[in-house]
Amino acid sequence: MADAAEDAKRKEELNNSLKEYISEWRKTREAEEDELTKLKEKQAKRKEIRAEQEKKLNAAKKEEEEKMKKEEADRKAKEAEEKKKRLEEAEAKRQEMLDAQKAQKADANEKKKSVAGGPGNDARKELSKTKEQLEEEKKIALSIRIKPLELEAMDSDDMKAKAEDLFKVIVQLETDKYDYEQRKLTQELDLKELKERQKAQLRAKALKKGLDPEALTGKYPPKIRMYSKYERRTDTRSYDDRKKMYEGGWEVVRAEHLEASWKEKHDEWSKRPSKKLPKWFGERPGKKAGAPETPEGEEEAEGAAPEEEDYDEEEEEEEEYDEEEE
């Protein structure tokens, strides 16, 4: 019973401690959640402030860009007006000069003076202009020279006649364009053929001089070949002669050395004295039927062999004796 009471007491203490721990955890959790909500609110406020600042910056940037564009457009319009005025003045001067030339056809010197119009600085300015500037001047000049059609003052017949004239002009211009294009193609083909001929001639010239066939066809001239870096003179040998220098090489030298050594050994072998086998029971082994007998002097000269034969017989006898004992 005492044990049960102690267990119950312990459980109650544990439950109380757990309840206190849970209550503390809930309090800390609520405090953390409050901090999180405050931080989220701050973050949202900062986002709103940043968005407003970005809007203001974008608006200011846009205003600056529009202002710059407007200034650029005003400047371009002003430059275009100035150019138009200058070109109109130049066109008026040109017309005056043409009228003066027509009136003074007899005097060639005055005609030359009138044609050479303007100092050298103007020519330099014209050359230093960019493509865009030239295009703008071209458009302005065409707008001055090509007068707009007065369609209100024309009736139907005049309009038809004008359209036919314009159509004929267009057809003529298209035919000229086609002719020039075909002429360009033929000229390109002729140039290609001439270049190939030139290359063939240069190859033949290089071979005659003993150079590589493609030596003279490159962008740069060929290097001067020196016979030796110690002797300061040019190499006049042909390409085939220089090529033969590198043919064979060590292989040829090695083959010659092997051939010489083989000949020496062959001579030594051919000079050796001829030896014959000793007789066996009065007959020489390997003798063919009908062959003459060997002279006695040769047998005596070959007397060094019997000792070796006796030694071989003794060895055979010893081997037979050992086999019998086993």
Short mmCIF file of C-alpha atoms in Angstrom, two decimals:
data_model
loop_
_atom_site.label_atom_id
_atom_site.label_comp_id
_atom_site.label_asym_id
_atom_site.label_seq_id
_atom_site.Cartn_x
_atom_site.Cartn_y
_atom_site.Cartn_z
CA MET A 1 0.00 0.00 0.00
CA ALA A 2 2.88 2.31 0.84
CA ASP A 3 4.42 1.63 -2.55
CA ALA A 4 1.15 2.48 -4.32
CA ALA A 5 0.86 5.72 -2.41
CA GLU A 6 4.47 6.65 -3.33
CA ASP A 7 3.82 5.84 -7.00
CA ALA A 8 0.70 7.99 -7.00
CA LYS A 9 2.61 10.81 -5.32
CA ARG A 10 5.38 10.58 -7.88
CA LYS A 11 2.92 10.60 -10.77
CA GLU A 12 1.20 13.65 -9.35
CA GLU A 13 4.55 15.46 -9.02
CA LEU A 14 5.40 14.51 -12.60
CA ASN A 15 2.04 15.75 -13.85
CA ASN A 16 2.49 19.05 -12.02
CA SER A 17 6.00 19.52 -13.43
CA LEU A 18 4.75 18.68 -16.94
CA LYS A 19 1.90 21.14 -16.62
CA GLU A 20 4.34 23.86 -15.48
CA TYR A 21 6.67 23.00 -18.39
CA ILE A 22 3.79 23.10 -20.90
CA SER A 23 2.54 26.42 -19.54
CA GLU A 24 6.06 27.90 -19.76
CA TRP A 25 6.47 26.54 -23.31
CA ARG A 26 3.13 28.09 -24.32
CA LYS A 27 4.16 31.43 -22.89
CA THR A 28 7.50 31.39 -24.78
CA ARG A 29 5.70 30.23 -27.93
CA GLU A 30 3.21 33.11 -27.68
CA ALA A 31 6.07 35.57 -27.15
CA GLU A 32 7.90 34.18 -30.23
CA GLU A 33 4.71 34.38 -32.32
CA ASP A 34 4.20 37.99 -31.21
CA GLU A 35 7.78 38.80 -32.24
CA LEU A 36 7.27 37.07 -35.59
CA THR A 37 4.09 39.01 -36.30
CA LYS A 38 5.85 42.26 -35.40
CA LEU A 39 8.75 41.40 -37.69
CA LYS A 40 6.35 40.51 -40.53
CA GLU A 41 4.55 43.82 -40.08
CA LYS A 42 7.91 45.65 -40.20
CA GLN A 43 8.88 43.72 -43.33
CA ALA A 44 5.57 44.56 -45.01
CA LYS A 45 6.01 48.25 -44.12
CA ARG A 46 9.56 48.22 -45.48
CA LYS A 47 8.33 46.59 -48.73
CA GLU A 48 5.69 49.26 -49.11
CA ILE A 49 8.26 52.00 -48.50
CA ARG A 50 10.68 50.42 -51.01
CA ALA A 51 7.93 50.04 -53.61
CA GLU A 52 7.01 53.71 -53.21
CA GLN A 53 10.68 54.71 -53.49
CA GLU A 54 11.11 52.57 -56.60
CA LYS A 55 7.99 54.11 -58.14
CA LYS A 56 9.36 57.57 -57.49
CA LEU A 57 12.79 56.64 -58.91
CA ASN A 58 11.24 55.05 -62.00
CA ALA A 59 9.04 58.10 -62.55
CA ALA A 60 12.03 60.44 -62.20
CA LYS A 61 14.09 58.22 -64.53
CA LYS A 62 11.28 58.14 -67.06
CA GLU A 63 10.95 61.90 -66.94
CA GLU A 64 14.70 62.29 -67.49
CA GLU A 65 14.63 59.87 -70.42
CA GLU A 66 11.66 61.65 -71.99
CA LYS A 67 13.43 64.97 -71.49
CA MET A 68 16.61 63.60 -73.11
CA LYS A 69 14.62 62.14 -76.00
CA LYS A 70 12.79 65.41 -76.51
CA GLU A 71 16.07 67.35 -76.47
CA GLU A 72 17.62 64.86 -78.91
CA ALA A 73 14.61 65.09 -81.22
CA ASP A 74 14.70 68.90 -81.08
CA ARG A 75 18.41 68.87 -81.82
CA LYS A 76 17.97 66.48 -84.74
CA ALA A 77 15.09 68.53 -86.13
CA LYS A 78 17.17 71.68 -85.84
CA GLU A 79 20.13 69.99 -87.58
CA ALA A 80 17.83 68.66 -90.31
CA GLU A 81 16.40 72.14 -90.89
CA GLU A 82 19.90 73.61 -91.06
CA LYS A 83 21.01 70.90 -93.48
CA LYS A 84 17.93 71.44 -95.58
CA LYS A 85 18.64 75.16 -95.74
CA ARG A 86 22.27 74.52 -96.69
CA LEU A 87 21.28 72.03 -99.38
CA GLU A 88 18.65 74.38 -100.73
CA GLU A 89 21.28 77.09 -100.97
CA ALA A 90 23.69 74.65 -102.63
CA GLU A 91 20.96 73.57 -105.06
CA ALA A 92 20.22 77.20 -105.89
CA LYS A 93 23.92 77.83 -106.45
CA ARG A 94 24.14 74.74 -108.64
CA GLN A 95 21.22 75.87 -110.73
CA GLU A 96 22.84 79.29 -111.09
CA MET A 97 26.11 77.63 -112.10
CA LEU A 98 24.33 75.45 -114.66
CA ASP A 99 22.64 78.53 -116.08
CA ALA A 100 26.01 80.30 -116.20
CA GLN A 101 27.57 77.28 -117.93
CA LYS A 102 24.84 77.20 -120.56
CA ALA A 103 25.31 80.91 -121.16
CA GLN A 104 29.13 80.66 -121.33
CA LYS A 105 29.65 77.46 -123.37
CA ALA A 106 32.25 79.11 -125.57
CA ASP A 107 34.78 79.80 -122.83
CA ALA A 108 36.28 76.45 -121.69
CA ASN A 109 38.42 77.92 -118.92
CA GLU A 110 35.50 79.62 -117.24
CA LYS A 111 33.60 76.39 -117.61
CA LYS A 112 36.37 74.50 -115.76
CA LYS A 113 36.44 77.16 -113.02
CA SER A 114 32.71 76.93 -112.59
CA VAL A 115 32.82 73.13 -112.43
CA ALA A 116 35.60 73.12 -109.82
CA GLY A 117 33.40 74.67 -107.17
CA GLY A 118 34.71 75.05 -103.61
CA PRO A 119 37.98 74.78 -101.69
CA GLY A 120 39.69 71.54 -100.62
CA ASN A 121 38.30 71.68 -97.08
CA ASP A 122 34.78 70.97 -98.36
CA ALA A 123 36.02 67.82 -100.11
CA ARG A 124 37.69 66.65 -96.92
CA LYS A 125 34.50 67.24 -94.95
CA GLU A 126 32.54 65.23 -97.50
CA LEU A 127 34.97 62.31 -97.18
CA SER A 128 34.90 62.38 -93.36
CA LYS A 129 31.09 62.08 -93.20
CA THR A 130 29.49 58.89 -91.89
CA LYS A 131 26.97 56.72 -93.74
CA GLU A 132 24.06 58.02 -91.65
CA GLN A 133 24.94 61.64 -92.44
CA LEU A 134 25.22 60.88 -96.15
CA GLU A 135 21.86 59.05 -96.12
CA GLU A 136 20.15 62.01 -94.43
CA GLU A 137 21.67 64.47 -96.91
CA LYS A 138 20.63 62.18 -99.77
CA LYS A 139 17.03 62.08 -98.54
CA ILE A 140 16.94 65.87 -98.12
CA ALA A 141 18.49 66.41 -101.57
CA LEU A 142 16.00 64.02 -103.19
CA SER A 143 13.11 65.74 -101.43
CA ILE A 144 14.34 69.08 -102.90
CA ARG A 145 15.06 67.79 -106.42
CA ILE A 146 12.06 65.49 -106.83
CA LYS A 147 9.06 67.81 -106.75
CA PRO A 148 5.80 66.35 -105.48
CA LEU A 149 3.11 65.65 -108.09
CA GLU A 150 0.32 68.19 -108.30
CA LEU A 151 -2.50 65.69 -108.60
CA GLU A 152 -5.26 68.20 -107.89
CA ALA A 153 -4.47 70.22 -111.02
CA MET A 154 -4.38 67.08 -113.25
CA ASP A 155 -7.32 65.52 -114.99
CA SER A 156 -7.67 61.80 -115.79
CA ASP A 157 -5.79 61.96 -119.14
CA ASP A 158 -2.84 63.80 -117.59
CA MET A 159 -2.69 61.31 -114.74
CA LYS A 160 -2.73 58.36 -117.20
CA ALA A 161 0.08 59.92 -119.26
CA LYS A 162 2.14 60.60 -116.13
CA ALA A 163 1.62 57.01 -114.89
CA GLU A 164 2.74 55.64 -118.29
CA ASP A 165 5.85 57.82 -118.21
CA LEU A 166 6.69 56.66 -114.70
CA PHE A 167 6.11 53.02 -115.71
CA LYS A 168 8.51 53.40 -118.67
CA VAL A 169 11.13 54.94 -116.39
CA ILE A 170 10.77 52.04 -113.93
CA VAL A 171 11.08 49.44 -116.72
CA GLN A 172 14.20 51.15 -118.05
CA LEU A 173 15.77 51.28 -114.60
CA GLU A 174 14.99 47.59 -113.98
CA THR A 175 16.54 46.58 -117.32
CA ASP A 176 19.66 48.61 -116.52
CA LYS A 177 19.85 46.99 -113.09
CA TYR A 178 19.60 43.47 -114.61
CA ASP A 179 22.27 44.30 -117.21
CA TYR A 180 24.63 45.60 -114.55
CA GLU A 181 24.09 42.52 -112.37
CA GLN A 182 24.85 40.17 -115.28
CA ARG A 183 27.90 42.23 -116.16
CA LYS A 184 29.11 41.95 -112.57
CA LEU A 185 28.71 38.15 -112.65
CA THR A 186 30.67 37.81 -115.89
CA GLN A 187 33.40 40.05 -114.54
CA GLU A 188 33.66 37.94 -111.35
CA LEU A 189 33.99 34.76 -113.43
CA ASP A 190 36.66 36.37 -115.62
CA LEU A 191 38.56 37.49 -112.53
CA LYS A 192 38.37 33.97 -111.07
CA GLU A 193 39.73 32.45 -114.28
CA LEU A 194 42.54 35.02 -114.45
CA LYS A 195 43.51 34.30 -110.85
CA GLU A 196 43.68 30.55 -111.57
CA ARG A 197 45.89 31.20 -114.59
CA GLN A 198 48.12 33.44 -112.52
CA LYS A 199 48.44 30.71 -109.86
CA ALA A 200 49.39 28.12 -112.50
CA GLN A 201 52.07 30.44 -113.91
CA LEU A 202 53.43 31.11 -110.42
CA ARG A 203 53.57 27.37 -109.66
CA ALA A 204 55.54 26.72 -112.84
CA LYS A 205 57.88 29.61 -112.00
CA ALA A 206 58.45 28.24 -108.48
CA LEU A 207 59.27 24.75 -109.81
CA LYS A 208 61.77 26.24 -112.26
CA LYS A 209 63.50 28.09 -109.43
CA GLY A 210 63.62 24.92 -107.31
CA LEU A 211 61.06 26.12 -104.76
CA ASP A 212 57.94 24.55 -103.38
CA PRO A 213 55.06 24.75 -105.93
CA GLU A 214 52.92 26.88 -103.57
CA ALA A 215 55.79 29.21 -102.58
CA LEU A 216 54.88 32.10 -104.88
CA THR A 217 51.08 31.78 -104.64
CA GLY A 218 50.85 32.92 -101.00
CA LYS A 219 50.30 36.34 -99.53
CA TYR A 220 53.99 36.93 -98.80
CA PRO A 221 57.05 36.26 -100.99
CA PRO A 222 59.09 33.10 -100.25
CA LYS A 223 62.03 33.20 -97.87
CA ILE A 224 65.52 33.29 -99.38
CA ARG A 225 67.03 29.84 -98.92
CA MET A 226 70.65 29.93 -97.76
CA TYR A 227 73.02 27.12 -98.72
CA SER A 228 74.50 27.24 -95.22
CA LYS A 229 74.16 29.52 -92.26
CA TYR A 230 77.95 29.79 -92.12
CA GLU A 231 78.49 30.42 -95.83
CA ARG A 232 76.52 33.53 -96.73
CA ARG A 233 75.32 32.44 -100.15
CA THR A 234 71.95 31.47 -101.51
CA ASP A 235 70.96 27.88 -102.22
CA THR A 236 70.86 27.29 -105.98
CA ARG A 237 70.09 23.56 -105.77
CA SER A 238 66.86 22.32 -107.30
CA TYR A 239 64.00 20.88 -105.28
CA ASP A 240 64.80 17.29 -106.41
CA ASP A 241 68.46 17.62 -105.35
CA ARG A 242 67.47 18.84 -101.91
CA LYS A 243 64.87 16.10 -101.66
CA LYS A 244 67.42 13.35 -102.40
CA MET A 245 69.54 14.52 -99.47
CA TYR A 246 66.90 13.22 -97.05
CA GLU A 247 66.12 9.94 -98.86
CA GLY A 248 67.48 6.78 -97.19
CA GLY A 249 69.50 8.25 -94.40
CA TRP A 250 70.44 5.89 -91.56
CA GLU A 251 68.69 2.93 -93.20
CA VAL A 252 71.03 3.08 -96.21
CA VAL A 253 74.12 3.36 -93.97
CA ARG A 254 72.95 0.39 -91.87
CA ALA A 255 72.26 -1.72 -94.98
CA GLU A 256 75.75 -0.97 -96.32
CA HIS A 257 77.33 -1.89 -92.97
CA LEU A 258 75.41 -5.21 -92.81
CA GLU A 259 76.37 -6.03 -96.40
CA ALA A 260 80.07 -5.41 -95.68
CA SER A 261 80.03 -7.51 -92.47
CA TRP A 262 78.22 -10.39 -94.26
CA LYS A 263 80.81 -10.38 -97.05
CA GLU A 264 83.67 -10.51 -94.50
CA LYS A 265 82.08 -13.47 -92.67
CA HIS A 266 81.34 -15.25 -95.94
CA ASP A 267 84.96 -14.91 -97.02
CA GLU A 268 86.15 -16.29 -93.67
CA TRP A 269 83.76 -19.26 -93.94
CA SER A 270 84.75 -20.06 -97.54
CA LYS A 271 88.49 -20.09 -96.57
CA ARG A 272 88.01 -22.73 -93.81
CA PRO A 273 89.51 -26.25 -94.42
CA SER A 274 87.02 -28.91 -95.50
CA LYS A 275 86.59 -31.79 -92.99
CA LYS A 276 85.23 -35.28 -93.60
CA LEU A 277 83.71 -37.78 -91.17
CA PRO A 278 85.96 -40.59 -89.86
CA LYS A 279 85.57 -44.15 -91.20
CA TRP A 280 83.32 -46.58 -89.37
CA PHE A 281 84.32 -50.22 -89.81
CA GLY A 282 86.31 -49.34 -92.89
CA GLU A 283 83.58 -47.25 -94.52
CA ARG A 284 83.03 -43.51 -94.35
CA PRO A 285 79.51 -42.61 -93.25
CA GLY A 286 77.52 -40.68 -95.78
CA LYS A 287 79.55 -42.03 -98.72
CA LYS A 288 77.50 -42.42 -101.87
CA ALA A 289 77.53 -45.56 -103.95
CA GLY A 290 80.14 -45.45 -106.71
CA ALA A 291 82.14 -42.64 -105.10
CA PRO A 292 85.98 -43.03 -105.15
CA GLU A 293 87.88 -44.03 -102.02
CA THR A 294 89.57 -41.26 -100.02
CA PRO A 295 93.35 -41.22 -100.13
CA GLU A 296 95.26 -42.42 -97.06
CA GLY A 297 97.01 -39.05 -96.54
CA GLU A 298 93.71 -37.34 -95.82
CA GLU A 299 92.81 -40.00 -93.24
CA GLU A 300 96.12 -39.45 -91.43
CA ALA A 301 95.54 -35.66 -91.49
CA GLU A 302 92.26 -36.29 -89.77
CA GLY A 303 93.85 -38.36 -86.96
CA ALA A 304 92.76 -35.98 -84.20
CA ALA A 305 89.24 -37.38 -84.29
CA PRO A 306 89.78 -40.94 -82.89
CA GLU A 307 90.50 -39.72 -79.34
CA GLU A 308 87.15 -38.00 -79.32
CA GLU A 309 85.53 -41.20 -80.67
CA ASP A 310 87.18 -43.32 -77.90
CA TYR A 311 85.97 -40.85 -75.32
CA ASP A 312 82.45 -41.10 -76.71
CA GLU A 313 82.60 -44.95 -76.65
CA GLU A 314 83.78 -44.94 -73.00
CA GLU A 315 80.89 -42.66 -72.04
CA GLU A 316 78.38 -44.96 -73.80
CA GLU A 317 79.79 -48.02 -71.97
CA GLU A 318 79.53 -46.26 -68.59
CA GLU A 319 75.92 -45.29 -69.29
CA GLU A 320 75.03 -48.90 -70.25
CA TYR A 321 76.70 -50.23 -67.05
CA ASP A 322 74.76 -47.77 -64.89
CA GLU A 323 71.48 -48.84 -66.48
CA GLU A 324 72.22 -52.53 -65.85
CA GLU A 325 72.99 -51.85 -62.14
CA GLU A 326 69.69 -50.03 -61.74
#
